[in-house]
CSV table of N, CA and C in Angstrom, one decimal:
chain,number,residue,atom,x,y,z
O,1,UNK,N,0.8,-1.2,0.0
O,1,UNK,CA,0.0,0.0,0.0
O,1,UNK,C,0.9,1.2,0.0
O,2,UNK,N,0.6,2.2,-0.9
O,2,UNK,CA,1.3,3.4,-1.0
O,2,UNK,C,0.9,4.4,0.2
O,3,UNK,N,1.9,4.9,0.9
O,3,UNK,CA,1.6,5.9,2.0
O,3,UNK,C,2.1,7.2,1.6
O,4,UNK,N,1.3,8.2,1.7
O,4,UNK,CA,1.7,9.6,1.3
O,4,UNK,C,2.3,10.2,2.6
O,5,UNK,N,3.6,10.7,2.4
O,5,UNK,CA,4.3,11.3,3.5
O,5,UNK,C,4.1,12.8,3.5
O,6,UNK,N,4.1,13.4,2.3
O,6,UNK,CA,3.8,14.8,2.2
O,6,UNK,C,3.3,15.2,0.8
O,7,UNK,N,2.6,16.2,0.7
O,7,UNK,CA,2.1,16.7,-0.6
O,7,UNK,C,2.0,18.2,-0.5
O,8,UNK,N,2.6,18.9,-1.5
O,8,UNK,CA,2.5,20.4,-1.5
O,8,UNK,C,2.6,20.9,-2.9
O,9,UNK,N,2.2,22.1,-3.1
O,9,UNK,CA,2.3,22.8,-4.3
O,9,UNK,C,3.6,23.5,-4.3
O,10,UNK,N,4.4,23.3,-5.4
O,10,UNK,CA,5.7,23.9,-5.5
O,10,UNK,C,6.0,24.4,-6.9
O,11,UNK,N,6.9,25.3,-7.1
O,11,UNK,CA,7.4,25.8,-8.4
O,11,UNK,C,8.6,25.0,-8.8
O,12,UNK,N,8.5,24.5,-10.1
O,12,UNK,CA,9.6,23.7,-10.6
O,12,UNK,C,10.9,24.5,-10.7
O,13,UNK,N,12.0,24.0,-10.2
O,13,UNK,CA,13.3,24.6,-10.3
O,13,UNK,C,14.1,24.0,-11.5
O,14,UNK,N,13.6,22.9,-12.0
O,14,UNK,CA,14.1,22.3,-13.3
O,14,UNK,C,12.9,21.6,-14.0
O,15,UNK,N,13.2,21.0,-15.1
O,15,UNK,CA,12.1,20.3,-15.9
O,15,UNK,C,11.9,19.0,-15.2
O,16,UNK,N,10.6,18.6,-15.2
O,16,UNK,CA,10.2,17.3,-14.7
O,16,UNK,C,9.1,16.8,-15.7
O,17,UNK,N,8.8,15.5,-15.5
O,17,UNK,CA,7.7,14.9,-16.3
O,17,UNK,C,6.5,14.7,-15.4
O,18,UNK,N,5.3,15.1,-15.8
O,18,UNK,CA,4.1,14.8,-15.0
O,18,UNK,C,3.9,13.3,-15.0
O,19,UNK,N,3.8,12.8,-13.9
O,19,UNK,CA,3.7,11.3,-13.8
O,19,UNK,C,2.3,10.8,-14.0
O,20,UNK,N,1.3,11.7,-14.3
O,20,UNK,CA,0.0,11.3,-14.8
O,20,UNK,C,-0.1,11.5,-16.3
O,21,UNK,N,0.1,12.7,-16.8
O,21,UNK,CA,-0.1,13.0,-18.2
O,21,UNK,C,1.2,12.7,-19.1
O,22,UNK,N,2.3,12.6,-18.5
O,22,UNK,CA,3.6,12.4,-19.3
O,22,UNK,C,4.1,13.7,-19.9
O,23,UNK,N,3.3,14.8,-19.7
O,23,UNK,CA,3.7,16.1,-20.3
O,23,UNK,C,4.8,16.7,-19.4
O,24,UNK,N,5.6,17.7,-20.0
O,24,UNK,CA,6.7,18.3,-19.3
O,24,UNK,C,6.1,19.3,-18.3
O,25,UNK,N,6.7,19.3,-17.1
O,25,UNK,CA,6.5,20.4,-16.1
O,25,UNK,C,7.7,21.3,-16.3
O,26,UNK,N,7.5,22.5,-16.8
O,26,UNK,CA,8.6,23.4,-17.1
O,26,UNK,C,9.1,24.2,-15.9
O,27,UNK,N,10.3,24.7,-16.0
O,27,UNK,CA,10.8,25.5,-14.9
O,27,UNK,C,9.9,26.7,-14.6
O,28,UNK,N,9.5,26.9,-13.4
O,28,UNK,CA,8.6,27.9,-12.9
O,28,UNK,C,7.2,27.5,-12.8
O,29,UNK,N,6.8,26.3,-13.4
O,29,UNK,CA,5.4,25.8,-13.4
O,29,UNK,C,5.1,25.4,-12.0
O,30,UNK,N,3.9,25.8,-11.5
O,30,UNK,CA,3.5,25.3,-10.2
O,30,UNK,C,2.9,23.9,-10.4
O,31,UNK,N,3.3,23.0,-9.6
O,31,UNK,CA,2.8,21.6,-9.7
O,31,UNK,C,2.8,20.9,-8.3
O,32,UNK,N,2.2,19.8,-8.2
O,32,UNK,CA,2.0,19.1,-7.0
O,32,UNK,C,3.2,18.1,-6.8
O,33,UNK,N,3.9,18.2,-5.7
O,33,UNK,CA,5.0,17.4,-5.4
O,33,UNK,C,4.7,16.6,-4.2
O,34,UNK,N,4.7,15.3,-4.3
O,34,UNK,CA,4.4,14.3,-3.2
O,34,UNK,C,5.6,13.5,-2.9
O,35,UNK,N,5.8,13.2,-1.6
O,35,UNK,CA,6.8,12.2,-1.2
O,35,UNK,C,5.9,11.0,-0.7
O,36,UNK,N,6.1,9.9,-1.3
O,36,UNK,CA,5.4,8.7,-1.0
O,36,UNK,C,6.3,7.6,-0.6
O,37,UNK,N,5.7,6.6,0.1
O,37,UNK,CA,6.5,5.4,0.6
O,37,UNK,C,5.7,4.2,0.1
O,38,UNK,N,6.3,3.3,-0.5
O,38,UNK,CA,5.7,2.0,-1.0
O,38,UNK,C,6.6,0.9,-0.5
O,39,UNK,N,6.2,0.2,0.5
O,39,UNK,CA,7.0,-0.8,1.2
O,39,UNK,C,8.2,-0.1,1.8
O,40,UNK,N,9.4,-0.4,1.5
O,40,UNK,CA,10.5,0.3,2.0
O,40,UNK,C,11.1,1.3,1.1
O,41,UNK,N,10.4,1.6,0.0
O,41,UNK,CA,10.9,2.5,-1.0
O,41,UNK,C,10.3,3.9,-0.9
O,42,UNK,N,11.0,5.0,-0.8
O,42,UNK,CA,10.5,6.3,-0.8
O,42,UNK,C,10.8,7.0,-2.1
O,43,UNK,N,9.8,7.6,-2.7
O,43,UNK,CA,10.0,8.3,-4.0
O,43,UNK,C,9.2,9.6,-4.1
O,44,UNK,N,9.6,10.4,-5.0
O,44,UNK,CA,8.9,11.7,-5.3
O,44,UNK,C,8.0,11.5,-6.5
O,45,UNK,N,6.8,12.0,-6.3
O,45,UNK,CA,5.7,11.9,-7.4
O,45,UNK,C,5.3,13.3,-7.7
O,46,UNK,N,5.4,13.7,-9.0
O,46,UNK,CA,5.1,15.1,-9.4
O,46,UNK,C,4.1,15.1,-10.5
O,47,UNK,N,3.1,15.9,-10.4
O,47,UNK,CA,2.0,16.0,-11.4
O,47,UNK,C,1.5,17.5,-11.6
O,48,UNK,N,1.1,17.8,-12.8
O,48,UNK,CA,0.5,19.1,-13.0
O,48,UNK,C,-0.8,19.3,-12.2
O,49,UNK,N,-1.1,20.5,-11.9
O,49,UNK,CA,-2.4,20.8,-11.2
O,49,UNK,C,-3.6,20.3,-11.9
O,50,UNK,N,-3.5,20.4,-13.3
O,50,UNK,CA,-4.6,20.0,-14.1
O,50,UNK,C,-4.8,18.5,-14.0
O,51,UNK,N,-3.7,17.8,-14.0
O,51,UNK,CA,-3.8,16.3,-13.9
O,51,UNK,C,-4.5,15.9,-12.6
O,52,UNK,N,-4.1,16.6,-11.5
O,52,UNK,CA,-4.7,16.3,-10.2
O,52,UNK,C,-6.1,16.6,-10.2
O,53,UNK,N,-6.5,17.8,-10.8
O,53,UNK,CA,-7.9,18.2,-10.9
O,53,UNK,C,-8.7,17.1,-11.6
O,54,UNK,N,-8.2,16.6,-12.8
O,54,UNK,CA,-8.9,15.6,-13.5
O,54,UNK,C,-9.0,14.3,-12.7
O,55,UNK,N,-8.0,13.9,-12.1
O,55,UNK,CA,-8.0,12.7,-11.3
O,55,UNK,C,-9.0,12.8,-10.2
O,56,UNK,N,-9.2,13.9,-9.5
O,56,UNK,CA,-10.2,14.1,-8.5
O,56,UNK,C,-11.6,14.1,-9.1
O,57,UNK,N,-11.8,14.9,-10.1
O,57,UNK,CA,-13.1,15.0,-10.7
O,57,UNK,C,-13.6,13.7,-11.4
O,58,UNK,N,-12.7,12.9,-11.9
O,58,UNK,CA,-13.1,11.7,-12.5
O,58,UNK,C,-13.0,10.5,-11.5
O,59,UNK,N,-12.9,10.9,-10.3
O,59,UNK,CA,-12.9,9.9,-9.2
O,59,UNK,C,-11.9,8.8,-9.3
O,60,UNK,N,-10.7,9.2,-9.7
O,60,UNK,CA,-9.6,8.2,-9.8
O,60,UNK,C,-9.3,7.6,-8.4
O,61,UNK,N,-9.3,8.5,-7.4
O,61,UNK,CA,-8.9,8.0,-6.1
O,61,UNK,C,-10.0,7.2,-5.4
O,62,UNK,N,-11.3,7.7,-5.6
O,62,UNK,CA,-12.4,7.0,-5.0
O,62,UNK,C,-12.7,5.6,-5.5
O,63,UNK,N,-12.2,5.3,-6.7
O,63,UNK,CA,-12.5,4.0,-7.3
O,63,UNK,C,-11.6,3.0,-6.5
O,64,UNK,N,-10.6,3.4,-5.8
O,64,UNK,CA,-9.8,2.5,-5.1
O,64,UNK,C,-8.9,1.6,-5.9
O,65,UNK,N,-8.9,1.8,-7.2
O,65,UNK,CA,-8.2,0.9,-8.1
O,65,UNK,C,-6.7,1.1,-8.0
O,66,UNK,N,-6.2,2.3,-7.6
O,66,UNK,CA,-4.8,2.6,-7.6
O,66,UNK,C,-4.2,2.7,-6.2
O,67,UNK,N,-4.8,2.0,-5.2
O,67,UNK,CA,-4.3,2.1,-3.9
O,67,UNK,C,-2.9,1.6,-3.8
O,68,UNK,N,-2.5,0.7,-4.6
O,68,UNK,CA,-1.2,0.1,-4.6
O,68,UNK,C,-0.2,0.7,-5.6
O,69,UNK,N,-0.5,1.9,-6.0
O,69,UNK,CA,0.4,2.6,-7.0
O,69,UNK,C,-0.3,2.9,-8.3
O,70,UNK,N,0.3,3.7,-9.0
O,70,UNK,CA,-0.3,4.2,-10.3
O,70,UNK,C,0.8,4.0,-11.4
O,71,UNK,N,0.4,3.3,-12.4
O,71,UNK,CA,1.3,3.1,-13.5
O,71,UNK,C,1.1,4.1,-14.6
O,72,UNK,N,2.1,4.3,-15.4
O,72,UNK,CA,2.0,5.4,-16.5
O,72,UNK,C,0.8,5.3,-17.4
O,73,UNK,N,0.4,4.1,-17.7
O,73,UNK,CA,-0.7,3.9,-18.6
O,73,UNK,C,-2.1,4.1,-18.0
O,74,UNK,N,-2.1,4.0,-16.6
O,74,UNK,CA,-3.4,4.1,-15.9
O,74,UNK,C,-4.1,5.5,-16.2
O,75,UNK,N,-3.4,6.6,-16.2
O,75,UNK,CA,-4.0,7.9,-16.4
O,75,UNK,C,-4.5,8.0,-17.8
O,76,UNK,N,-3.7,7.5,-18.8
O,76,UNK,CA,-4.2,7.5,-20.2
O,76,UNK,C,-5.5,6.7,-20.3
O,77,UNK,N,-5.5,5.5,-19.7
O,77,UNK,CA,-6.7,4.7,-19.7
O,77,UNK,C,-7.9,5.4,-19.1
O,78,UNK,N,-7.7,6.1,-18.0
O,78,UNK,CA,-8.8,6.9,-17.4
O,78,UNK,C,-9.3,7.9,-18.4
O,79,UNK,N,-8.4,8.6,-19.1
O,79,UNK,CA,-8.9,9.6,-20.1
O,79,UNK,C,-9.6,9.0,-21.3
O,80,UNK,N,-9.1,7.8,-21.8
O,80,UNK,CA,-9.8,7.1,-22.8
O,80,UNK,C,-11.2,6.6,-22.4
O,81,UNK,N,-11.3,6.2,-21.1
O,81,UNK,CA,-12.6,5.8,-20.6
O,81,UNK,C,-13.6,7.0,-20.6
O,82,UNK,N,-13.1,8.1,-20.2
O,82,UNK,CA,-13.9,9.3,-20.2
O,82,UNK,C,-14.4,9.7,-21.6
O,83,UNK,N,-13.5,9.6,-22.6
O,83,UNK,CA,-13.9,9.9,-23.9
O,83,UNK,C,-15.0,8.8,-24.4
O,84,UNK,N,-14.8,7.6,-24.1
O,84,UNK,CA,-15.7,6.5,-24.4
O,84,UNK,C,-17.0,6.7,-23.7
O,85,UNK,N,-17.0,6.9,-22.4
O,85,UNK,CA,-18.2,7.0,-21.6
O,85,UNK,C,-19.1,8.1,-22.0
O,86,UNK,N,-18.5,9.2,-22.5
O,86,UNK,CA,-19.2,10.4,-22.9
O,86,UNK,C,-19.4,10.5,-24.4
O,87,UNK,N,-19.2,9.4,-25.1
O,87,UNK,CA,-19.4,9.4,-26.6
O,87,UNK,C,-18.8,10.6,-27.3
O,88,UNK,N,-17.5,10.8,-27.0
O,88,UNK,CA,-16.8,12.0,-27.6
O,88,UNK,C,-15.8,11.6,-28.7
O,89,UNK,N,-16.0,10.5,-29.3
O,89,UNK,CA,-15.0,10.0,-30.3
O,89,UNK,C,-14.8,11.0,-31.4
O,90,UNK,N,-15.9,11.4,-32.1
O,90,UNK,CA,-15.8,12.3,-33.2
O,90,UNK,C,-15.1,13.6,-32.8
O,91,UNK,N,-15.5,14.2,-31.7
O,91,UNK,CA,-14.9,15.4,-31.2
O,91,UNK,C,-13.4,15.3,-31.0
O,92,UNK,N,-13.1,14.1,-30.4
O,92,UNK,CA,-11.6,13.9,-30.0
O,92,UNK,C,-10.8,13.6,-31.3
O,93,UNK,N,-11.4,13.0,-32.3
O,93,UNK,CA,-10.7,12.7,-33.6
O,93,UNK,C,-10.3,14.0,-34.3
O,94,UNK,N,-11.2,15.1,-34.1
O,94,UNK,CA,-10.9,16.4,-34.7
O,94,UNK,C,-10.1,17.3,-33.8
O,95,UNK,N,-9.7,16.9,-32.7
O,95,UNK,CA,-9.0,17.7,-31.7
O,95,UNK,C,-7.5,17.6,-32.0
O,96,UNK,N,-6.8,18.7,-32.1
O,96,UNK,CA,-5.4,18.7,-32.3
O,96,UNK,C,-4.6,18.9,-31.0
O,97,UNK,N,-4.4,17.8,-30.3
O,97,UNK,CA,-3.7,17.8,-29.0
O,97,UNK,C,-3.8,16.4,-28.3
O,98,UNK,N,-3.4,16.4,-27.1
O,98,UNK,CA,-3.3,15.1,-26.4
O,98,UNK,C,-4.7,14.8,-25.8
O,99,UNK,N,-4.8,13.6,-25.4
O,99,UNK,CA,-6.1,13.2,-24.7
O,99,UNK,C,-6.2,13.9,-23.4
O,100,UNK,N,-5.1,14.2,-22.7
O,100,UNK,CA,-5.1,15.0,-21.5
O,100,UNK,C,-5.7,16.4,-21.8
O,101,UNK,N,-5.2,17.1,-22.8
O,101,UNK,CA,-5.7,18.4,-23.1
O,101,UNK,C,-7.1,18.4,-23.5
O,102,UNK,N,-7.5,17.4,-24.3
O,102,UNK,CA,-8.9,17.3,-24.7
O,102,UNK,C,-9.9,17.1,-23.6
O,103,UNK,N,-9.6,16.1,-22.7
O,103,UNK,CA,-10.5,15.9,-21.6
O,103,UNK,C,-10.5,17.0,-20.6
O,104,UNK,N,-9.4,17.7,-20.4
O,104,UNK,CA,-9.3,18.8,-19.5
O,104,UNK,C,-10.2,19.9,-20.0
O,105,UNK,N,-10.0,20.2,-21.3
O,105,UNK,CA,-10.8,21.3,-22.0
O,105,UNK,C,-12.3,20.9,-21.9
O,106,UNK,N,-12.6,19.7,-22.3
O,106,UNK,CA,-14.0,19.3,-22.3
O,106,UNK,C,-14.6,19.4,-20.9
O,107,UNK,N,-13.9,18.8,-19.9
O,107,UNK,CA,-14.5,18.7,-18.6
O,107,UNK,C,-14.6,20.1,-18.0
O,108,UNK,N,-13.6,21.0,-18.1
O,108,UNK,CA,-13.7,22.3,-17.5
O,108,UNK,C,-14.8,23.2,-18.2
O,109,UNK,N,-15.0,23.0,-19.5
O,109,UNK,CA,-16.0,23.8,-20.2
O,109,UNK,C,-17.4,23.3,-19.8
O,110,UNK,N,-17.5,22.0,-19.5
O,110,UNK,CA,-18.8,21.4,-19.0
O,110,UNK,C,-19.0,21.9,-17.6
O,111,UNK,N,-18.0,22.0,-16.8
O,111,UNK,CA,-18.1,22.5,-15.4
O,111,UNK,C,-18.6,24.0,-15.4
O,112,UNK,N,-18.0,24.8,-16.4
O,112,UNK,CA,-18.4,26.2,-16.5
O,112,UNK,C,-19.9,26.4,-16.9
O,113,UNK,N,-20.4,25.5,-17.7
O,113,UNK,CA,-21.8,25.5,-18.1
O,113,UNK,C,-22.7,25.3,-16.9
O,114,UNK,N,-22.3,24.3,-16.1
O,114,UNK,CA,-23.1,24.0,-14.9
O,114,UNK,C,-23.1,25.2,-13.9
O,115,UNK,N,-22.0,26.0,-13.8
O,115,UNK,CA,-21.9,27.1,-12.9
O,115,UNK,C,-22.9,28.2,-13.3
O,116,UNK,N,-23.2,28.3,-14.6
O,116,UNK,CA,-24.1,29.4,-15.1
O,116,UNK,C,-25.5,29.4,-14.6
């Protein structure tokens, strides 16, 4: 079981890779930095704020599927499931960008409509 030791918002002092989306976290970008422990291993986990937002909104943590860790392909599968579950294939096929960017744009625009 993965144990979270600390989690905070930080500014990148060098380039990192978002461990959810795989996109670059550039120098100066605010992102979430977690220190986790899995068994006897301690490691740092870094993700974009947007990736964390999507993970929470799409109930990644509530599903309990990833209690023992998160693999690189899991986030992509979550995004593909969202596209499938919401019948967004045609819209996604015409989108010039990553599945992360597409789902984030779609989800946040949907959330803004609800707020109106």
